[in-house]
Short mmCIF file of C-alpha atoms in Angstrom, two decimals:
data_model
loop_
_atom_site.label_atom_id
_atom_site.label_comp_id
_atom_site.label_asym_id
_atom_site.label_seq_id
_atom_site.Cartn_x
_atom_site.Cartn_y
_atom_site.Cartn_z
CA UNK C 1 127.58 174.93 95.29
CA UNK C 2 127.81 173.87 91.61
CA UNK C 3 130.40 175.26 89.23
CA UNK C 4 127.74 177.28 87.39
CA UNK C 5 126.61 178.95 90.63
CA UNK C 6 130.22 179.68 91.62
CA UNK C 7 130.90 181.42 88.31
CA UNK C 8 127.65 183.37 88.55
CA UNK C 9 128.44 184.46 92.12
CA UNK C 10 131.95 185.50 91.03
CA UNK C 11 130.50 187.50 88.14
CA UNK C 12 128.12 189.36 90.46
CA UNK C 13 130.93 190.18 92.93
CA UNK C 14 133.16 191.43 90.10
CA UNK C 15 130.31 193.52 88.68
CA UNK C 16 129.67 195.12 92.08
CA UNK C 17 133.37 195.81 92.60
CA UNK C 18 133.61 197.28 89.10
CA UNK C 19 130.64 199.53 89.73
CA UNK C 20 132.14 200.67 93.02
CA UNK C 21 135.52 201.44 91.43
CA UNK C 22 133.84 203.23 88.54
CA UNK C 23 131.84 205.42 90.94
CA UNK C 24 134.97 206.19 92.96
CA UNK C 25 136.91 207.12 89.85
CA UNK C 26 134.09 209.32 88.71
CA UNK C 27 133.69 211.06 92.03
CA UNK C 28 137.31 211.65 93.02
CA UNK C 29 139.22 211.88 89.72
CA UNK C 30 138.95 213.73 86.45
CA UNK C 31 140.67 210.98 84.41
CA UNK C 32 137.96 210.47 81.83
CA UNK C 33 140.04 208.24 79.54
CA UNK C 34 141.13 205.84 82.28
CA UNK C 35 137.58 205.70 83.58
CA UNK C 36 136.21 204.66 80.18
CA UNK C 37 139.03 202.14 79.60
CA UNK C 38 138.49 200.53 82.99
CA UNK C 39 134.71 200.25 82.64
CA UNK C 40 135.07 198.77 79.11
CA UNK C 41 137.59 196.18 80.33
CA UNK C 42 135.39 195.15 83.24
CA UNK C 43 132.45 194.85 80.86
CA UNK C 44 134.43 192.51 78.58
CA UNK C 45 135.54 190.35 81.54
CA UNK C 46 132.01 190.05 82.92
CA UNK C 47 130.65 189.22 79.45
CA UNK C 48 133.30 186.50 79.04
CA UNK C 49 132.51 184.99 82.44
CA UNK C 50 128.77 184.95 81.74
CA UNK C 51 129.40 183.36 78.31
CA UNK C 52 131.60 180.67 79.91
CA UNK C 53 128.93 179.97 82.53
CA UNK C 54 126.30 179.54 79.83
CA UNK C 55 128.54 177.28 77.72
CA UNK C 56 129.55 175.18 80.72
CA UNK C 57 125.92 174.79 81.72
CA UNK C 58 124.99 173.71 78.19
CA UNK C 59 127.86 171.17 78.13
CA UNK C 60 126.87 169.70 81.49
CA UNK C 61 123.23 169.47 80.39
CA UNK C 62 124.25 167.69 77.16
CA UNK C 63 126.47 165.26 79.10
CA UNK C 64 123.67 164.52 81.56
CA UNK C 65 121.20 163.91 78.71
CA UNK C 66 123.65 161.53 77.00
CA UNK C 67 124.25 159.67 80.27
CA UNK C 68 120.51 159.44 80.97
CA UNK C 69 119.92 158.10 77.45
CA UNK C 70 122.58 155.39 77.85
CA UNK C 71 121.25 154.41 81.28
CA UNK C 72 117.71 154.21 79.87
CA UNK C 73 118.85 151.99 76.98
CA UNK C 74 120.80 149.74 79.36
CA UNK C 75 117.82 149.46 81.72
CA UNK C 76 115.49 148.63 78.85
CA UNK C 77 117.82 145.88 77.56
CA UNK C 78 118.33 144.35 81.03
CA UNK C 79 114.58 144.35 81.73
CA UNK C 80 113.85 142.73 78.36
CA UNK C 81 116.54 140.10 78.99
CA UNK C 82 115.00 139.42 82.41
CA UNK C 83 111.57 138.77 80.88
CA UNK C 84 113.11 136.49 78.22
CA UNK C 85 114.99 134.57 80.95
CA UNK C 86 111.80 134.25 83.02
CA UNK C 87 109.92 132.94 79.97
CA UNK C 88 112.64 130.35 79.22
CA UNK C 89 112.57 129.21 82.87
CA UNK C 90 108.81 128.61 83.12
CA UNK C 91 107.82 127.58 79.60
CA UNK C 92 108.59 123.90 80.28
CA UNK C 93 106.24 123.75 83.27
CA UNK C 94 109.03 123.43 85.83
CA UNK C 95 112.20 125.31 86.70
CA UNK C 96 115.50 123.37 86.55
CA UNK C 97 118.57 124.17 88.66
CA UNK C 98 120.31 125.69 85.66
CA UNK C 99 117.31 127.89 84.85
CA UNK C 100 117.02 128.99 88.49
CA UNK C 101 120.70 130.00 88.54
CA UNK C 102 120.28 131.92 85.25
CA UNK C 103 117.26 133.71 86.71
CA UNK C 104 119.21 134.61 89.86
CA UNK C 105 122.00 136.14 87.80
CA UNK C 106 119.50 138.05 85.64
CA UNK C 107 117.89 139.40 88.82
CA UNK C 108 121.30 140.60 90.03
CA UNK C 109 121.69 142.52 86.75
CA UNK C 110 118.43 144.42 87.18
CA UNK C 111 119.34 145.17 90.82
CA UNK C 112 122.13 147.45 89.56
CA UNK C 113 119.56 149.79 87.97
CA UNK C 114 116.48 149.27 90.13
CA UNK C 115 115.40 150.63 93.49
CA UNK C 116 115.19 148.09 96.31
CA UNK C 117 111.45 148.63 96.81
CA UNK C 118 110.85 147.64 93.19
CA UNK C 119 113.21 144.64 93.45
CA UNK C 120 111.19 143.46 96.46
CA UNK C 121 107.96 143.50 94.41
CA UNK C 122 109.59 141.81 91.40
CA UNK C 123 111.10 139.02 93.53
CA UNK C 124 107.74 138.37 95.21
CA UNK C 125 105.94 138.15 91.85
CA UNK C 126 108.55 135.75 90.41
CA UNK C 127 108.12 133.60 93.53
CA UNK C 128 104.33 133.56 92.94
CA UNK C 129 104.81 132.45 89.33
CA UNK C 130 107.20 129.61 90.22
CA UNK C 131 105.00 128.42 93.10
CA UNK C 132 102.01 128.26 90.75
CA UNK C 133 103.99 125.84 88.54
CA UNK C 134 104.53 123.47 91.49
CA UNK C 135 100.84 123.09 92.35
CA UNK C 136 100.01 119.38 92.61
CA UNK C 137 96.29 120.05 92.04
CA UNK C 138 95.86 120.07 88.26
CA UNK C 139 92.07 120.57 88.23
CA UNK C 140 90.51 123.01 85.77
CA UNK C 141 89.77 125.41 88.63
CA UNK C 142 93.39 125.32 89.79
CA UNK C 143 94.69 125.77 86.26
CA UNK C 144 92.48 128.86 85.90
CA UNK C 145 93.85 130.28 89.17
CA UNK C 146 97.39 129.60 87.98
CA UNK C 147 96.71 131.47 84.73
CA UNK C 148 95.39 134.45 86.68
CA UNK C 149 98.47 134.35 88.95
CA UNK C 150 100.79 134.29 85.96
CA UNK C 151 99.13 137.26 84.24
CA UNK C 152 98.80 139.34 87.41
CA UNK C 153 102.42 138.69 88.35
CA UNK C 154 103.71 139.49 84.86
CA UNK C 155 101.79 142.76 84.73
CA UNK C 156 103.06 143.65 88.23
CA UNK C 157 106.68 143.00 87.17
CA UNK C 158 106.31 145.08 84.00
CA UNK C 159 104.63 147.84 86.03
CA UNK C 160 107.72 148.05 88.29
CA UNK C 161 109.92 148.25 85.20
CA UNK C 162 107.77 151.14 83.87
CA UNK C 163 108.18 153.02 87.13
CA UNK C 164 111.95 152.74 86.83
CA UNK C 165 112.07 153.63 83.13
CA UNK C 166 109.55 156.46 82.95
CA UNK C 167 109.34 157.58 86.62
CA UNK C 168 105.54 157.35 86.49
CA UNK C 169 102.93 155.99 88.87
CA UNK C 170 99.88 154.21 87.38
CA UNK C 171 96.60 156.04 87.74
CA UNK C 172 93.31 154.45 88.78
CA UNK C 173 92.35 154.30 85.11
CA UNK C 174 95.62 152.49 84.29
CA UNK C 175 94.97 149.94 87.04
CA UNK C 176 91.45 149.30 85.77
CA UNK C 177 92.71 148.85 82.21
CA UNK C 178 95.30 146.34 83.42
CA UNK C 179 92.62 144.35 85.25
CA UNK C 180 90.57 144.20 82.06
CA UNK C 181 93.62 143.07 80.10
CA UNK C 182 94.30 140.28 82.62
CA UNK C 183 90.72 139.04 82.28
CA UNK C 184 90.99 139.07 78.48
CA UNK C 185 94.27 137.13 78.42
CA UNK C 186 92.97 134.62 80.97
CA UNK C 187 89.92 134.04 78.77
CA UNK C 188 92.19 133.43 75.77
CA UNK C 189 94.32 130.89 77.69
CA UNK C 190 91.23 129.06 78.97
CA UNK C 191 89.82 128.88 75.45
CA UNK C 192 93.06 127.38 74.18
CA UNK C 193 93.10 124.85 77.03
CA UNK C 194 89.52 123.81 76.29
CA UNK C 195 90.46 123.31 72.65
CA UNK C 196 93.47 121.21 73.64
CA UNK C 197 91.29 119.18 76.02
CA UNK C 198 88.85 118.45 73.17
CA UNK C 199 91.77 117.22 71.10
CA UNK C 200 93.11 115.13 73.98
CA UNK C 201 89.69 113.62 74.59
CA UNK C 202 89.76 112.28 71.08
CA UNK C 203 92.02 109.36 71.97
CA UNK C 204 91.54 107.57 68.69
CA UNK C 205 95.03 107.25 67.29
CA UNK C 206 96.79 108.28 70.51
CA UNK C 207 96.86 104.75 71.90
CA UNK C 208 98.28 103.52 68.62
CA UNK C 209 101.04 106.15 68.78
CA UNK C 210 101.99 105.06 72.29
CA UNK C 211 101.97 101.44 71.18
CA UNK C 212 104.14 102.35 68.19
CA UNK C 213 106.60 104.10 70.51
CA UNK C 214 106.67 101.01 72.75
CA UNK C 215 107.40 98.77 69.77
CA UNK C 216 109.98 101.25 68.48
CA UNK C 217 111.78 101.26 71.87
CA UNK C 218 111.89 97.46 71.93
CA UNK C 219 113.28 97.34 68.41
CA UNK C 220 115.86 100.02 69.14
CA UNK C 221 117.06 98.25 72.33
CA UNK C 222 117.38 94.97 70.44
CA UNK C 223 119.70 96.67 67.94
CA UNK C 224 121.81 98.28 70.69
CA UNK C 225 124.76 96.31 72.06
CA UNK C 226 123.76 96.00 75.72
CA UNK C 227 125.34 93.45 78.03
CA UNK C 228 122.37 92.54 80.24
CA UNK C 229 124.74 91.04 82.81
CA UNK C 230 126.11 94.53 83.43
CA UNK C 231 123.28 96.90 82.45
CA UNK C 232 119.57 97.00 83.29
CA UNK C 233 116.98 98.87 81.18
CA UNK C 234 113.65 100.49 82.04
CA UNK C 235 111.27 101.98 79.51
CA UNK C 236 108.31 104.34 79.91
CA UNK C 237 106.12 105.56 77.07
CA UNK C 238 103.85 108.61 77.11
CA UNK C 239 102.03 110.80 74.64
CA UNK C 240 105.12 113.02 74.15
CA UNK C 241 107.70 110.31 73.62
CA UNK C 242 109.77 107.60 75.26
CA UNK C 243 111.98 107.41 78.34
CA UNK C 244 114.69 104.74 78.47
CA UNK C 245 116.98 104.39 81.47
CA UNK C 246 120.08 102.21 81.03
CA UNK C 247 121.72 101.80 84.46
CA UNK C 248 124.77 99.95 85.79
CA UNK C 249 123.58 97.00 87.86
CA UNK C 250 124.39 97.46 91.53
CA UNK C 251 124.95 101.19 91.03
CA UNK C 252 121.70 102.25 89.37
CA UNK C 253 121.49 105.55 91.27
CA UNK C 254 124.87 106.76 90.04
CA UNK C 255 125.77 105.33 86.64
CA UNK C 256 122.94 106.00 84.18
CA UNK C 257 122.51 106.61 80.46
CA UNK C 258 119.08 108.11 79.71
CA UNK C 259 117.11 108.70 76.53
CA UNK C 260 114.51 111.24 77.64
CA UNK C 261 112.25 114.01 76.33
CA UNK C 262 111.20 117.44 77.56
CA UNK C 263 107.67 118.87 77.83
CA UNK C 264 107.68 119.62 74.09
CA UNK C 265 108.53 116.02 73.20
CA UNK C 266 112.08 116.82 72.08
CA UNK C 267 114.39 113.88 72.87
CA UNK C 268 117.92 113.93 74.22
CA UNK C 269 120.57 111.58 75.59
CA UNK C 270 121.86 112.26 79.09
CA UNK C 271 124.61 110.64 81.18
CA UNK C 272 124.86 110.83 84.97
CA UNK C 273 127.81 109.42 86.90
CA UNK C 274 126.49 110.50 90.29
CA UNK C 275 129.16 110.70 92.98
CA UNK C 276 131.90 109.16 90.86
CA UNK C 277 135.26 110.85 91.45
CA UNK C 278 136.29 113.21 88.64
CA UNK C 279 132.90 112.83 86.93
CA UNK C 280 133.16 116.42 85.71
CA UNK C 281 136.32 115.53 83.75
CA UNK C 282 134.45 112.66 82.10
CA UNK C 283 131.57 114.98 81.12
CA UNK C 284 134.11 117.27 79.42
CA UNK C 285 135.58 114.30 77.54
CA UNK C 286 132.08 113.22 76.47
CA UNK C 287 131.51 116.68 75.03
CA UNK C 288 134.82 116.51 73.14
CA UNK C 289 133.99 113.05 71.81
CA UNK C 290 130.26 113.27 71.07
CA UNK C 291 129.44 116.99 71.11
CA UNK C 292 126.44 118.16 73.13
CA UNK C 293 126.75 120.04 76.41
CA UNK C 294 128.11 119.39 79.89
CA UNK C 295 128.01 120.81 83.38
CA UNK C 296 129.12 119.52 86.77
CA UNK C 297 126.02 117.31 87.09
CA UNK C 298 125.77 115.58 83.70
CA UNK C 299 126.39 115.48 79.98
CA UNK C 300 123.51 115.71 77.49
CA UNK C 301 122.86 116.00 73.76
CA UNK C 302 119.73 116.52 71.66
CA UNK C 303 118.84 113.90 69.07
CA UNK C 304 119.26 115.16 65.53
CA UNK C 305 116.66 116.74 63.26
CA UNK C 306 113.77 114.39 62.40
CA UNK C 307 114.61 112.05 65.29
CA UNK C 308 114.43 114.87 67.84
CA UNK C 309 110.64 114.69 68.29
CA UNK C 310 109.85 111.00 67.97
CA UNK C 311 106.19 111.07 69.07
CA UNK C 312 105.19 113.37 66.23
CA UNK C 313 107.49 111.85 63.62
CA UNK C 314 105.86 110.32 60.56
CA UNK C 315 108.08 107.22 60.67
CA UNK C 316 106.67 106.35 64.12
CA UNK C 317 103.07 106.86 62.98
CA UNK C 318 103.73 104.75 59.88
CA UNK C 319 105.82 102.17 61.78
CA UNK C 320 108.64 102.89 59.37
CA UNK C 321 111.42 103.20 61.92
CA UNK C 322 114.31 101.28 60.41
CA UNK C 323 116.60 104.30 60.04
CA UNK C 324 115.85 106.06 63.38
CA UNK C 325 116.01 102.78 65.34
CA UNK C 326 119.39 101.94 63.80
CA UNK C 327 120.78 105.45 64.24
CA UNK C 328 119.68 105.89 67.86
CA UNK C 329 120.79 102.39 68.81
CA UNK C 330 124.27 103.17 67.44
CA UNK C 331 124.45 106.30 69.57
CA UNK C 332 123.31 104.34 72.62
CA UNK C 333 125.85 101.59 71.93
CA UNK C 334 128.68 104.13 71.65
CA UNK C 335 127.68 105.82 74.92
CA UNK C 336 127.39 102.48 76.74
CA UNK C 337 130.83 101.46 75.47
CA UNK C 338 132.30 104.78 76.63
CA UNK C 339 130.81 104.58 80.13
CA UNK C 340 131.55 100.84 80.43
CA UNK C 341 135.23 101.43 79.58
CA UNK C 342 135.47 104.31 82.04
CA UNK C 343 133.81 102.23 84.77
CA UNK C 344 136.15 99.31 84.09
CA UNK C 345 139.37 101.35 84.35
CA UNK C 346 137.98 103.31 87.30
CA UNK C 347 137.27 100.10 89.25
CA UNK C 348 140.41 98.23 88.18
CA UNK C 349 143.00 101.04 88.23
CA UNK C 350 141.76 104.36 89.59
CA UNK C 351 140.23 103.15 92.86
CA UNK C 352 143.08 100.82 94.00
CA UNK C 353 145.97 102.92 92.64
CA UNK C 354 148.26 104.86 95.04
CA UNK C 355 147.42 108.57 95.05
CA UNK C 356 149.91 109.99 97.55
CA UNK C 357 152.62 111.08 95.12
CA UNK C 358 150.72 112.28 92.04
CA UNK C 359 147.59 114.02 90.85
CA UNK C 360 145.44 111.22 89.46
CA UNK C 361 142.63 111.85 87.00
CA UNK C 362 140.83 110.13 84.10
CA UNK C 363 141.98 111.09 80.65
CA UNK C 364 139.27 110.17 78.17
CA UNK C 365 137.42 106.97 78.99
CA UNK C 366 140.27 104.46 78.69
CA UNK C 367 143.19 106.19 80.36
CA UNK C 368 144.21 107.19 83.88
CA UNK C 369 146.89 109.88 84.17
CA UNK C 370 149.35 110.16 87.06
CA UNK C 371 150.86 113.63 86.99
CA UNK C 372 154.05 114.29 89.03
CA UNK C 373 154.44 117.96 88.03
CA UNK C 374 154.05 119.25 91.59
CA UNK C 375 156.40 116.75 93.22
CA UNK C 376 159.10 116.50 90.55
CA UNK C 377 158.96 120.22 89.67
CA UNK C 378 161.48 120.69 86.84
CA UNK C 379 161.20 117.12 85.55
CA UNK C 380 157.42 117.28 84.90
CA UNK C 381 157.05 113.49 84.62
CA UNK C 382 153.71 111.81 83.97
CA UNK C 383 152.50 108.21 83.73
CA UNK C 384 149.54 107.07 81.60
CA UNK C 385 147.79 103.76 82.23
CA UNK C 386 145.65 102.87 79.24
CA UNK C 387 143.15 100.07 78.67
CA UNK C 388 144.04 98.81 75.20
CA UNK C 389 141.77 95.73 75.24
CA UNK C 390 139.49 94.07 77.75
CA UNK C 391 141.71 93.25 80.74
CA UNK C 392 144.91 94.38 78.98
CA UNK C 393 146.79 97.55 79.99
CA UNK C 394 149.76 99.58 78.78
CA UNK C 395 151.86 101.83 81.05
CA UNK C 396 153.74 104.72 79.41
CA UNK C 397 156.03 107.39 80.92
CA UNK C 398 156.57 110.81 79.42
CA UNK C 399 157.65 114.39 80.07
CA UNK C 400 155.24 117.35 80.00
CA UNK C 401 157.90 119.50 78.31
CA UNK C 402 158.61 116.83 75.67
CA UNK C 403 162.25 117.13 76.73
CA UNK C 404 163.93 113.90 75.61
CA UNK C 405 167.18 114.44 77.54
CA UNK C 406 165.32 115.29 80.72
CA UNK C 407 163.03 112.26 80.33
CA UNK C 408 165.95 109.87 79.80
CA UNK C 409 167.73 111.27 82.87
CA UNK C 410 164.66 110.78 85.04
CA UNK C 411 163.88 107.30 83.70
CA UNK C 412 167.40 106.06 84.38
CA UNK C 413 167.29 107.64 87.84
CA UNK C 414 164.15 105.68 88.77
CA UNK C 415 165.46 102.34 87.53
CA UNK C 416 164.67 102.16 83.77
CA UNK C 417 167.90 101.69 81.81
CA UNK C 418 166.82 103.15 78.48
CA UNK C 419 168.31 104.97 75.52
CA UNK C 420 166.78 107.46 73.12
CA UNK C 421 166.01 104.64 70.66
CA UNK C 422 163.71 103.09 73.27
CA UNK C 423 161.41 106.12 73.21
CA UNK C 424 158.32 106.25 71.04
CA UNK C 425 157.22 109.77 70.22
CA UNK C 426 159.06 111.12 73.29
CA UNK C 427 157.35 108.54 75.50
CA UNK C 428 158.58 105.31 76.94
CA UNK C 429 156.38 102.20 77.06
CA UNK C 430 157.36 100.68 80.37
CA UNK C 431 154.90 97.74 80.28
CA UNK C 432 152.52 96.49 77.62
CA UNK C 433 149.71 93.93 77.59
CA UNK C 434 149.54 93.35 81.35
CA UNK C 435 146.37 92.63 83.32
CA UNK C 436 144.84 94.92 85.92
CA UNK C 437 146.41 93.20 88.93
CA UNK C 438 149.90 93.35 87.43
CA UNK C 439 149.30 96.96 86.30
CA UNK C 440 148.56 98.01 89.89
CA UNK C 441 151.72 96.26 91.08
CA UNK C 442 153.84 98.00 88.44
CA UNK C 443 152.24 101.40 89.23
CA UNK C 444 153.12 100.93 92.90
CA UNK C 445 156.72 99.97 92.01
CA UNK C 446 157.15 103.03 89.78
CA UNK C 447 155.50 105.24 92.37
CA UNK C 448 157.94 103.97 95.03
CA UNK C 449 160.93 104.55 92.75
CA UNK C 450 159.79 108.12 92.08
CA UNK C 451 159.29 108.70 95.81
CA UNK C 452 162.90 107.61 96.48
CA UNK C 453 164.14 109.78 93.60
CA UNK C 454 162.31 112.81 94.96
CA UNK C 455 163.73 112.15 98.42
CA UNK C 456 167.27 111.92 97.05
CA UNK C 457 167.04 115.06 94.92
CA UNK C 458 165.54 117.10 97.74
CA UNK C 459 168.76 116.89 99.78
#
C-alpha cells in the first residue's frame, strides 16, 4: 500500500470514529459545548490529513516527472551516441578492432536503459550491417543488396529506440512509410554510385596520378636515410594514395614502419613491433617523442595538413613535390633511427642481460633500465644502460629517491669505492664507452654484487 493510500485509509477511519463519538455524545450527553468543540477539532485534523495527502501526492508526482525527464534525456543521448559510434565504425568500409571494442562498450551503455528484447533486435541488425561490409562479391547487384540491408537495419535499430523512448508500437501505416523511405534512400545511393562509376570510368588523368605517386614514392625513399643492409622496402600505389612498408630484414613480420592511407586517402605513419617484449612501453615513448597515438598493438600518426591526402594534393598532380618529399622522408628517417636504435640495444643488451634480480624495461629507444626497487626496498637502486654511440655504452647507477647519502652507502656496499664528488647529478657513472660484450659482463658483475648485498642485509 502506498503512503498516499495509507493516509487516505487513516483519514477515513478517523472520520468514522469521529462520527461515532459525535453520535454517542449527542445521544447520551447534554454537553453541547464539548460536542461542538470535539467535532470542530476532528474536522480540522481530517482536513489537515487530507491536505497532507494531496501535497504528498503532488510532490511524488513532480519527483516522478523529473526522474522520467532525466531518464528520457539520458536515453536519447546514449542512443544518439550509439548511432554516431556505429557510423564511425562502418564509414571506412571495414570495422577495426578498436572500432569493434568501442561499439561493444556503446552497446553496453544502451543495455542499461533498454529492454532485453529490444537489445536482441539491435544486436542482430548491427551484425547484419557488419556482415554486409565483409561481402567479397562487389558486383552492382551485391552492392544494391548491401545498401538495402544497411537502410533496413538502420531503420530497425531506430524503431527499437523509438519504442523505448516513446513507448509506442508502429502501425501498419508507419511500416509502409518506412518501406517507402528505404526505397527512396536506396535509389539515392545507387544514383550516387552510378555517378561515381562514370567518374571512375573516365581514367584519363588517373593513370598519370598513380604514376606521379610512384615517382613521388621513389624520390621520397631516395631522400630517406635507409640502410638497405638492414631494412627492406615495398611500395604499392593506388588511386587513393601510396603504401610503403619498411621492414627489418629477417624479422619482417614483427618490426615494421608503414606509410599507409585509409579509405578516404588520408595518410599516416604506423609502427608495429609485433611480439617484441615491452613493445607497449616503446609505443608510449614514440608518442612522447613524436606525438600521434598509441595502443598495445602499435603507434600511429597522421601526416600533417596538405601532406595528409597525397593523391588529391596539387603538388602531386603538378609533380611539384620537393617540400612534401623532403618533409616525409625526414619523418621516415627519424622513425627508422628510433626503431633501429631500440632494436640494437634490445638485441645487444636486453635479450642477453640477467633478469632475475631486477625489473628490466626499455626507457626511450636508447636505454635499458634495471630497477631494484622490489629487491632492495628502502635503497631503491636503479641501473641505466645507455647506447651513446654505435657500439658504445654507458652504465650509470642512481637512487629513485635522489638520496645522495643512501646512494653512496649502497655503492660502497656493492664494491664501488666512491665519494660524493664522484656523483654527477646524483648519479654515478660506473662505466663509460664500453662495447656491448663488455657492458653485459659489467651488468652481470653488478647484478651479482647486488645479489650478495641483498643476501647479507636480509639476515
